[in-house]
CSV table of C-alpha atoms and ligand atoms in Angstrom, one decimal:
chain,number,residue,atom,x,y,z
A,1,UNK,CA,14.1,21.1,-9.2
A,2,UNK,CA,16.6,18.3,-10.0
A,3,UNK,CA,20.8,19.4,-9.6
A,4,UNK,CA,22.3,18.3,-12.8
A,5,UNK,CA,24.7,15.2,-12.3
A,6,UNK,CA,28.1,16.4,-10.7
A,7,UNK,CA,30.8,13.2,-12.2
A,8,UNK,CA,33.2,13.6,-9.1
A,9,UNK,CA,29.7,13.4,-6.4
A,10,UNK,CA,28.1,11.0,-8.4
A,11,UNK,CA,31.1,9.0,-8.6
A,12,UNK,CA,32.1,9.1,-5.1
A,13,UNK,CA,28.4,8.3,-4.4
A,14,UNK,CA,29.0,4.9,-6.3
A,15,UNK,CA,32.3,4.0,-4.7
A,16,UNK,CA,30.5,4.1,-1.2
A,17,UNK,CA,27.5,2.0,-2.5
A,18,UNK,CA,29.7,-0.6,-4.5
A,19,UNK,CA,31.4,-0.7,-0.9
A,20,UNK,CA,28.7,-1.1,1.5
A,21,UNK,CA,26.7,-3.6,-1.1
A,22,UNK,CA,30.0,-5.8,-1.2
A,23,UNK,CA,29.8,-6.3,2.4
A,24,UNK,CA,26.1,-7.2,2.5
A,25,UNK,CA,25.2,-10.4,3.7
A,26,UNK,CA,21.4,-10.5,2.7
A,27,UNK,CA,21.7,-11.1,-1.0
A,28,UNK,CA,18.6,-12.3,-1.9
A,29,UNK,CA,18.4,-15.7,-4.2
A,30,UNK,CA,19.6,-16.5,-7.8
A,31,UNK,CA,16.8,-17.5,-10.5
A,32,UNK,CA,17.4,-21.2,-10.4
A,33,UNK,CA,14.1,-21.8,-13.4
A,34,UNK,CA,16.8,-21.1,-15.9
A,35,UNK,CA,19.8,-23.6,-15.2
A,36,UNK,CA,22.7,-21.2,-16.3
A,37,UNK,CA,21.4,-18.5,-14.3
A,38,UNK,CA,22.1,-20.6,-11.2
A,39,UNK,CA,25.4,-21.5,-11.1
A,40,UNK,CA,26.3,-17.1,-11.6
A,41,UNK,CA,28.1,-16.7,-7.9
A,42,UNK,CA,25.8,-14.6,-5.7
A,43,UNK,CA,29.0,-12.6,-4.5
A,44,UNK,CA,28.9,-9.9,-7.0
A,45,UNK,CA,27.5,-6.0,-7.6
A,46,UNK,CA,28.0,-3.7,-10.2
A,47,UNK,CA,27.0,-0.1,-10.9
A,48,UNK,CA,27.2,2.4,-13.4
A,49,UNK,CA,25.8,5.7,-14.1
A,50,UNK,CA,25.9,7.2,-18.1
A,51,UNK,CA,24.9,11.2,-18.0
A,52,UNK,CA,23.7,12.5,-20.9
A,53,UNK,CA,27.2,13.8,-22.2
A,54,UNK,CA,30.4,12.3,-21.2
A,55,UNK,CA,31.6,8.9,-20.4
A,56,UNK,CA,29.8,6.8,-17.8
A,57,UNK,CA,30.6,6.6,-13.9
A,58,UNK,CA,31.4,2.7,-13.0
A,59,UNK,CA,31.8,1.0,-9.5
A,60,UNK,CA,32.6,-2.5,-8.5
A,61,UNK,CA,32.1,-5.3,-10.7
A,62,UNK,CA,30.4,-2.2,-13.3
A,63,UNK,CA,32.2,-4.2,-15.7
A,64,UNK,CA,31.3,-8.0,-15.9
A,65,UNK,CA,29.2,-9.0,-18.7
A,66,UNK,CA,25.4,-10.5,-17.7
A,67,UNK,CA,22.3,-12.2,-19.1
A,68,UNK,CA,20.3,-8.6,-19.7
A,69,UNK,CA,17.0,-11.2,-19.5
A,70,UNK,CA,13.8,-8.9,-19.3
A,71,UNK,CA,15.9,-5.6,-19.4
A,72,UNK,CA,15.7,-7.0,-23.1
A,73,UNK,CA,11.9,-5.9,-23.5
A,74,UNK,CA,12.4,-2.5,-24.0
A,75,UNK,CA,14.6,-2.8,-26.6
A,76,UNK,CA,12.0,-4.9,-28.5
A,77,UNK,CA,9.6,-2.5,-27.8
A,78,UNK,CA,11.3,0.4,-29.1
A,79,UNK,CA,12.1,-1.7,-32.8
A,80,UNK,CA,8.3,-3.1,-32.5
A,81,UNK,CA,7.1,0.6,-32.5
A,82,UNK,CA,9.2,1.2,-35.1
A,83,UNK,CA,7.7,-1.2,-37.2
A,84,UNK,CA,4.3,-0.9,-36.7
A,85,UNK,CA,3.8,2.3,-34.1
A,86,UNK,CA,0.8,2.8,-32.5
A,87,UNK,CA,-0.9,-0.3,-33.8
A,88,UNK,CA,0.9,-2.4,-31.6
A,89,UNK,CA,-1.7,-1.7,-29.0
A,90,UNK,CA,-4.0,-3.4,-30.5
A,91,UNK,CA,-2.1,-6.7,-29.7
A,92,UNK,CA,-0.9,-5.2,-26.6
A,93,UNK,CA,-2.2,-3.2,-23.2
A,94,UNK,CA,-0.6,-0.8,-21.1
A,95,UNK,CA,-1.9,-1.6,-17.6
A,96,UNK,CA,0.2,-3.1,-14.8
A,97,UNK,CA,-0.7,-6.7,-14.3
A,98,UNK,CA,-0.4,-7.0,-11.1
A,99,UNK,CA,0.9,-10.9,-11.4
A,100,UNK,CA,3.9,-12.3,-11.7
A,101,UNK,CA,5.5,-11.9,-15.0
A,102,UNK,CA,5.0,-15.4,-16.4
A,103,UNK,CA,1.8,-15.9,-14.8
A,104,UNK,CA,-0.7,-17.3,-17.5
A,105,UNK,CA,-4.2,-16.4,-15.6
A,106,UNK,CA,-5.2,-13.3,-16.6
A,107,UNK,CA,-4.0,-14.0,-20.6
A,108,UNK,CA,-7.2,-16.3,-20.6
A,109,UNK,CA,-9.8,-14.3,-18.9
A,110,UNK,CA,-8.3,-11.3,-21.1
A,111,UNK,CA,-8.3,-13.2,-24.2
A,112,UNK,CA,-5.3,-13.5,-25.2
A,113,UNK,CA,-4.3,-10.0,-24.8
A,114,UNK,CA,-1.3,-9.3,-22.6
A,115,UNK,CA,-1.5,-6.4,-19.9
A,116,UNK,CA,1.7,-5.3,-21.1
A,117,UNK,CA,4.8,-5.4,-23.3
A,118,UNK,CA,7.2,-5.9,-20.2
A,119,UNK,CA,5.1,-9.1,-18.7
A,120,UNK,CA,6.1,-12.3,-20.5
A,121,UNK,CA,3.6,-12.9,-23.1
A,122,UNK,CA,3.5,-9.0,-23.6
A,123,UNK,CA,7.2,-9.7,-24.9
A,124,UNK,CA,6.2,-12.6,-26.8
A,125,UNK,CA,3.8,-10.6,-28.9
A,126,UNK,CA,6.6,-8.0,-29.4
A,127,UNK,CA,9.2,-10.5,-30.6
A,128,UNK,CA,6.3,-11.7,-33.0
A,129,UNK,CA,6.5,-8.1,-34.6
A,130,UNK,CA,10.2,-8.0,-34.7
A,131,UNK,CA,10.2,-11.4,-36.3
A,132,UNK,CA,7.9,-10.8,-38.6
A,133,UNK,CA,10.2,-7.4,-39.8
A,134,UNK,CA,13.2,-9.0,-39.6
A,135,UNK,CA,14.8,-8.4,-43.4
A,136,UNK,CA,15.3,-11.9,-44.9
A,137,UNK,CA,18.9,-13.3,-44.7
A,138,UNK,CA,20.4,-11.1,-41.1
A,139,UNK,CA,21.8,-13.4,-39.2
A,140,UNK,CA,22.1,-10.8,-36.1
A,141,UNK,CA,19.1,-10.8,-34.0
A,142,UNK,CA,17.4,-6.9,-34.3
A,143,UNK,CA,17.8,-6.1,-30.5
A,144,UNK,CA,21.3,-7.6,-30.5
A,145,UNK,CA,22.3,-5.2,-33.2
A,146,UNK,CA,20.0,-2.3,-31.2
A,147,UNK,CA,22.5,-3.1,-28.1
A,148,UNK,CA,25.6,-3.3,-29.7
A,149,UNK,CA,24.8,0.2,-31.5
A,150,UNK,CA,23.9,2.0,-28.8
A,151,UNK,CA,26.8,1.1,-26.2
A,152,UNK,CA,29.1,1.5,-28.9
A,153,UNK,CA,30.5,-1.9,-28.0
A,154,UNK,CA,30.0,-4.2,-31.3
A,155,UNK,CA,31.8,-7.2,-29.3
A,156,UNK,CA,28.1,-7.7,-27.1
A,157,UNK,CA,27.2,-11.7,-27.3
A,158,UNK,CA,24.6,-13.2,-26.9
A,159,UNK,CA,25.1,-16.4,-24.1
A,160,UNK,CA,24.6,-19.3,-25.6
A,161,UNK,CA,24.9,-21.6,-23.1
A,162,UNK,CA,21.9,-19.2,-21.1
A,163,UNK,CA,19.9,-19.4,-24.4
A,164,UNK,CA,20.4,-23.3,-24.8
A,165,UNK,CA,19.0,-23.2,-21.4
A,166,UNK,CA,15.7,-20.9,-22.0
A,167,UNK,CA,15.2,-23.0,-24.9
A,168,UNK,CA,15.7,-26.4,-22.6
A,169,UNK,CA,13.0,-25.2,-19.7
A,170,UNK,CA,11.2,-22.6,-21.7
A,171,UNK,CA,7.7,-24.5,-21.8
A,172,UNK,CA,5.9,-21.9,-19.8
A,173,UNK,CA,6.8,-19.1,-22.3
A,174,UNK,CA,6.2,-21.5,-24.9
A,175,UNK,CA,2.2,-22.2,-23.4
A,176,UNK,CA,1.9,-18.3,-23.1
A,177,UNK,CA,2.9,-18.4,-27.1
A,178,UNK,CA,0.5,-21.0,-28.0
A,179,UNK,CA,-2.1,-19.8,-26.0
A,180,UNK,CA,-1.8,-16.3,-28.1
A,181,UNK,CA,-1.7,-18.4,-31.4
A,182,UNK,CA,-5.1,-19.8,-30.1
A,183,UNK,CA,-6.5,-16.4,-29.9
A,184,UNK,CA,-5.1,-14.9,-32.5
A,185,UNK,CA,-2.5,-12.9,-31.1
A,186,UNK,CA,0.6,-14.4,-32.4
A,187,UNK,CA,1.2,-14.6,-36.2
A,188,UNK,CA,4.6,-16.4,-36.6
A,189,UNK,CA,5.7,-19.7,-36.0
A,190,UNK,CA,5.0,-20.3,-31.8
A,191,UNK,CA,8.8,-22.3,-31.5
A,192,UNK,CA,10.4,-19.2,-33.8
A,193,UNK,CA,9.1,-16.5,-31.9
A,194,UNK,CA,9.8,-17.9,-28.5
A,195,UNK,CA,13.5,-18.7,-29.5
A,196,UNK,CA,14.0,-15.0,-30.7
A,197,UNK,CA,12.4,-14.0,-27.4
A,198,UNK,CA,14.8,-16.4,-25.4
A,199,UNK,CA,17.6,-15.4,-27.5
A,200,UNK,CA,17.4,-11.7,-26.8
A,201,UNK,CA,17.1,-12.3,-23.1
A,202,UNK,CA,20.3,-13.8,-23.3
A,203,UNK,CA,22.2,-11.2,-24.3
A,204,UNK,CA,25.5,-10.1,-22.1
A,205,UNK,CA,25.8,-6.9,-21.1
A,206,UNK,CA,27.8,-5.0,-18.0
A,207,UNK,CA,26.7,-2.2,-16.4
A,208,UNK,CA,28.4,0.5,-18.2
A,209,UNK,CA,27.2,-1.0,-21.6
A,210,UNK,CA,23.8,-0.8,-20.5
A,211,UNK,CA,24.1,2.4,-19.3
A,212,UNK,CA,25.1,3.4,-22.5
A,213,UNK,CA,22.5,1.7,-23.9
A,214,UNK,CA,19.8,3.2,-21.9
A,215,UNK,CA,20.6,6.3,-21.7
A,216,UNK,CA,18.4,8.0,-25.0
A,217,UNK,CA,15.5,7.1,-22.6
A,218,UNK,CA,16.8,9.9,-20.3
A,219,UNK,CA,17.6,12.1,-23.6
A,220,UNK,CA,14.3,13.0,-24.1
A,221,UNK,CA,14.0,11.7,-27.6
A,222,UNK,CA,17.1,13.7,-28.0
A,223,UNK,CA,20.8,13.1,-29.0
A,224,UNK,CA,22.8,10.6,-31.0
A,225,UNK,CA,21.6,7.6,-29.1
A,226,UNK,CA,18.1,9.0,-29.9
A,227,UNK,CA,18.9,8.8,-33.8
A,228,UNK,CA,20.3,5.5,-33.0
A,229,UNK,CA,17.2,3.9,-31.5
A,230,UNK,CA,15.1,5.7,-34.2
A,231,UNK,CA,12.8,6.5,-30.8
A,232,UNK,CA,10.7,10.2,-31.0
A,233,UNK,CA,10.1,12.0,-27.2
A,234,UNK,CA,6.8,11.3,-27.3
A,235,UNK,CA,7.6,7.8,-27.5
A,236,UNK,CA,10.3,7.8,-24.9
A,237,UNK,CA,7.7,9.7,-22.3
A,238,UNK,CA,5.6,6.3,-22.8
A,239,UNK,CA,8.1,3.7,-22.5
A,240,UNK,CA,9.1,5.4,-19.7
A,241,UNK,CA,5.9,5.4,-18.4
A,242,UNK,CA,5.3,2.1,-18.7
A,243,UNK,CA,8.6,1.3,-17.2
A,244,UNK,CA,7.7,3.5,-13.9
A,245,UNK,CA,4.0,1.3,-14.1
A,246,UNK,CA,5.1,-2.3,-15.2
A,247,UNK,CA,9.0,-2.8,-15.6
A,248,UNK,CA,9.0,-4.6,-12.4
A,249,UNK,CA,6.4,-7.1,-12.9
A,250,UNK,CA,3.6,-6.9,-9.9
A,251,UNK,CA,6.7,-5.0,-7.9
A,252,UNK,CA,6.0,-2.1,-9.9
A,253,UNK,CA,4.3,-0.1,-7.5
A,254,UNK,CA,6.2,-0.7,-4.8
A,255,UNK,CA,9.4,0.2,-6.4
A,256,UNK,CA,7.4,3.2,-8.1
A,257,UNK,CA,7.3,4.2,-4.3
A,258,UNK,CA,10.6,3.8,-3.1
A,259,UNK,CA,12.8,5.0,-5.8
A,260,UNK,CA,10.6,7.3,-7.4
A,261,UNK,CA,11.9,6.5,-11.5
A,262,UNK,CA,11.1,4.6,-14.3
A,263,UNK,CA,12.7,0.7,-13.6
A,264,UNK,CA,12.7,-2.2,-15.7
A,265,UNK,CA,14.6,-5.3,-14.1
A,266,UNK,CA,15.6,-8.6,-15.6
A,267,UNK,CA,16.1,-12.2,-13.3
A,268,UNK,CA,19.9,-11.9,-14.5
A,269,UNK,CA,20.0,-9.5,-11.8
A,270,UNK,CA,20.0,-5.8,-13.6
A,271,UNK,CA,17.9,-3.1,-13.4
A,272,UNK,CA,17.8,0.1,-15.2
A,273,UNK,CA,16.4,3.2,-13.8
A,274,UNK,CA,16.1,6.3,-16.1
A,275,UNK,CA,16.6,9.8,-14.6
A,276,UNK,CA,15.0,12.3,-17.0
A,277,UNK,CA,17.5,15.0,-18.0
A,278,UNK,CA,20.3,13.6,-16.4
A,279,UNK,CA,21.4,10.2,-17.2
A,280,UNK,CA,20.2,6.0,-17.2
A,281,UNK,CA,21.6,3.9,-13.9
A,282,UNK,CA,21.8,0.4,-14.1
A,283,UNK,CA,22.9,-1.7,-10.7
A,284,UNK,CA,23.4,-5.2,-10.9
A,285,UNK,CA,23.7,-8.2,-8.5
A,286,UNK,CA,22.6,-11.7,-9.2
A,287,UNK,CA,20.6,-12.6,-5.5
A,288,UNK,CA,16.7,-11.7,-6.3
A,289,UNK,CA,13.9,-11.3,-4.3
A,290,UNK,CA,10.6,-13.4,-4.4
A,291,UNK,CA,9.2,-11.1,-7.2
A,292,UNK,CA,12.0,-11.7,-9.6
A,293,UNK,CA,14.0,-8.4,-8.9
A,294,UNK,CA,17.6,-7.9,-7.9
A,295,UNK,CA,17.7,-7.0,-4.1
A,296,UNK,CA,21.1,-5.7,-4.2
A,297,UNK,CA,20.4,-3.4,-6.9
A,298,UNK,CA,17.1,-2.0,-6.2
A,299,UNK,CA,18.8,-1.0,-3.2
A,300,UNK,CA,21.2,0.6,-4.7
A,301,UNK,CA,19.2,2.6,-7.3
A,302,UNK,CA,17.5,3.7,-4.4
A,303,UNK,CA,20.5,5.1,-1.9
A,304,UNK,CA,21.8,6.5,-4.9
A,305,UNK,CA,18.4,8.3,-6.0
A,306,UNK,CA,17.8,9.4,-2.7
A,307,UNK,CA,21.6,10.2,-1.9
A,308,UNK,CA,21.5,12.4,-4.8
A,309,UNK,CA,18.2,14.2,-5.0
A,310,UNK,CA,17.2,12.1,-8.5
A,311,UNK,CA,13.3,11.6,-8.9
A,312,UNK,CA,11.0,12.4,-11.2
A,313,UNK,CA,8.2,13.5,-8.5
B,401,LIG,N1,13.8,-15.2,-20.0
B,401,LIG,C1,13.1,-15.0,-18.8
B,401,LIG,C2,11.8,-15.7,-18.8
B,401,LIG,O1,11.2,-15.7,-19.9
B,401,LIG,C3,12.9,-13.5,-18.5
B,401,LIG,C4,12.1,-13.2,-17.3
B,401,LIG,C5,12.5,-12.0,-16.5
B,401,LIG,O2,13.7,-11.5,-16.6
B,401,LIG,N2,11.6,-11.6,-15.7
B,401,LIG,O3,11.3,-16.3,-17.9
């Protein structure tokens, strides 16, 4: 059985992590693909924990704002289901891909169906759907307004200098999109639904505001935040289960092994880990590994889960 969270342990817990990971001299590498991600100095980790009541627990830089990236894809995926539910996986699979998140390979032997919503074309379809609801005439993009509810922090920005950026290299994402139009699996306008795809990976977040953010996925389906996100249980068991099979690209097994929750990371350097019943975790630390996950904070997630008994095997 899992202890509930105790703030002063799991506090103290995060002081000697934030500690330790500020002295480490293996940071891993930042994502240089995406100009503005570069130049973010490698010298920096952040943790935060947000229980399921009370405010969240923050260590080291827990507090500077950065580009969320592919932590944005659940967000999407939680409005797409709203929109359409179940239907989405028609457009969509729910298998790990085993390749890296951008890879373009198995789209075409797979015909132009993704393997799943957290790969990059599996996005791509999702911002198609959240497009295509988007009322006429709001000038907020949905998952920036999803964010900004559910931390409670209405000031969250999106960075435009990171999104100018996406747009400027984004021809990859942008093949993946046409490639989809070609088979039928995007219905909006291929430049439109990339740049709402690029736009909500550029969102700014810290650590506690994510936390915040993250944390209905450990409600249960549950709770304010739960109202907020307009999310049922049953469908926060399955975006959780998808996070614990494919929120870290073809990592996903790996990290499925040594930190035993549901993860989705980002190439900003976050990563989120849900811990049913108790609270979300996000760590975040710019240097990544060759698989596009934060090395810093996968280590993290996994002293902490392991410091503090938190799995959900
Ligand atoms: N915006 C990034 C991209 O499309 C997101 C990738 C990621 O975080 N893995 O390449």
């Amino acid at each position: 059985m899992r202890k509930p969270l105790d703030p002063e342990r799991t506090q103290a817990t995060l002081n000697e992590i934030a500690q330790r990971m500020a002295g480490e001299v293996n940071r891993g590498e930042v994502a240089d693909y995406i100009p503005e991600l570069a130049d973010v100095s490698l010298n920096q980790f952040g943790i935060a924990v947000a229980p399921l009541e009370g405010p969240p627990l923050v260590a080291g830089n827990g507090d500077v704002p950065f580009s969320i990236q592919s932590i944005s894809k659940v967000f999407g995926l939680v409005i797409a289901l709203e929109h359409v539910g179940a239907t989405l996986w028609r457009r969509v699979g729910r298998e790990p891909s085993g390749d890296p998140f951008n890879s373009i390979v198995q789209l075409e032997f797979e015909r132009g169906k993704p393997r799943n919503p957290f790969i990059n074309p599996g996005a791509i379809v999702v911002s198609d759907i959240v497009l295509e609801h988007q009322p006429d005439g709001s000038d907020t993009h949905p998952v920036l307004d999803l964010c900004r509810r559910l931390a409670d922090a209405p000031e969250i920005p999106v960075d435009e200098d990171v999104f100018a950026s996406e747009v400027a290299t984004g021809d990859r994402n942008r093949a993946l999109g046409y490639f989809m139009l070609a088979e039928g699996n995007i219905k909006g306008d291929v430049r439109a639904v990339t740049e709402s795809y690029f736009r909500q990976c550029s969102i700014a977040m810290s650590c506690r505001q994510l936390a915040k953010a993250t944390r209905f996925l450990a409600a249960g389906g549950e709770g304010q935040d739960a109202k907020i996100a307009a999310v049922t249980s049953e469908r926060v068991r399955r975006i959780n289960a998808l996070m614990m099979t494919c929120g870290c690209y073809d990592a996903s097994g790996e990290v499925a092994f040594r930190i035993g929750l549901p993860c989705k990371s980002g190439v900003g350097g976050g990563v989120v880990a849900i811990v049913p019943g108790i609270g979300s975790i996000v760590a975040w630390s710019p240097g990544l590994d060759e698989k596009g996950n934060s090395v810093l904070a996968l280590r993290a997630i996994e002293e902490l889960a392991h410091g503090l008994d938190w799995s959900v095997f």
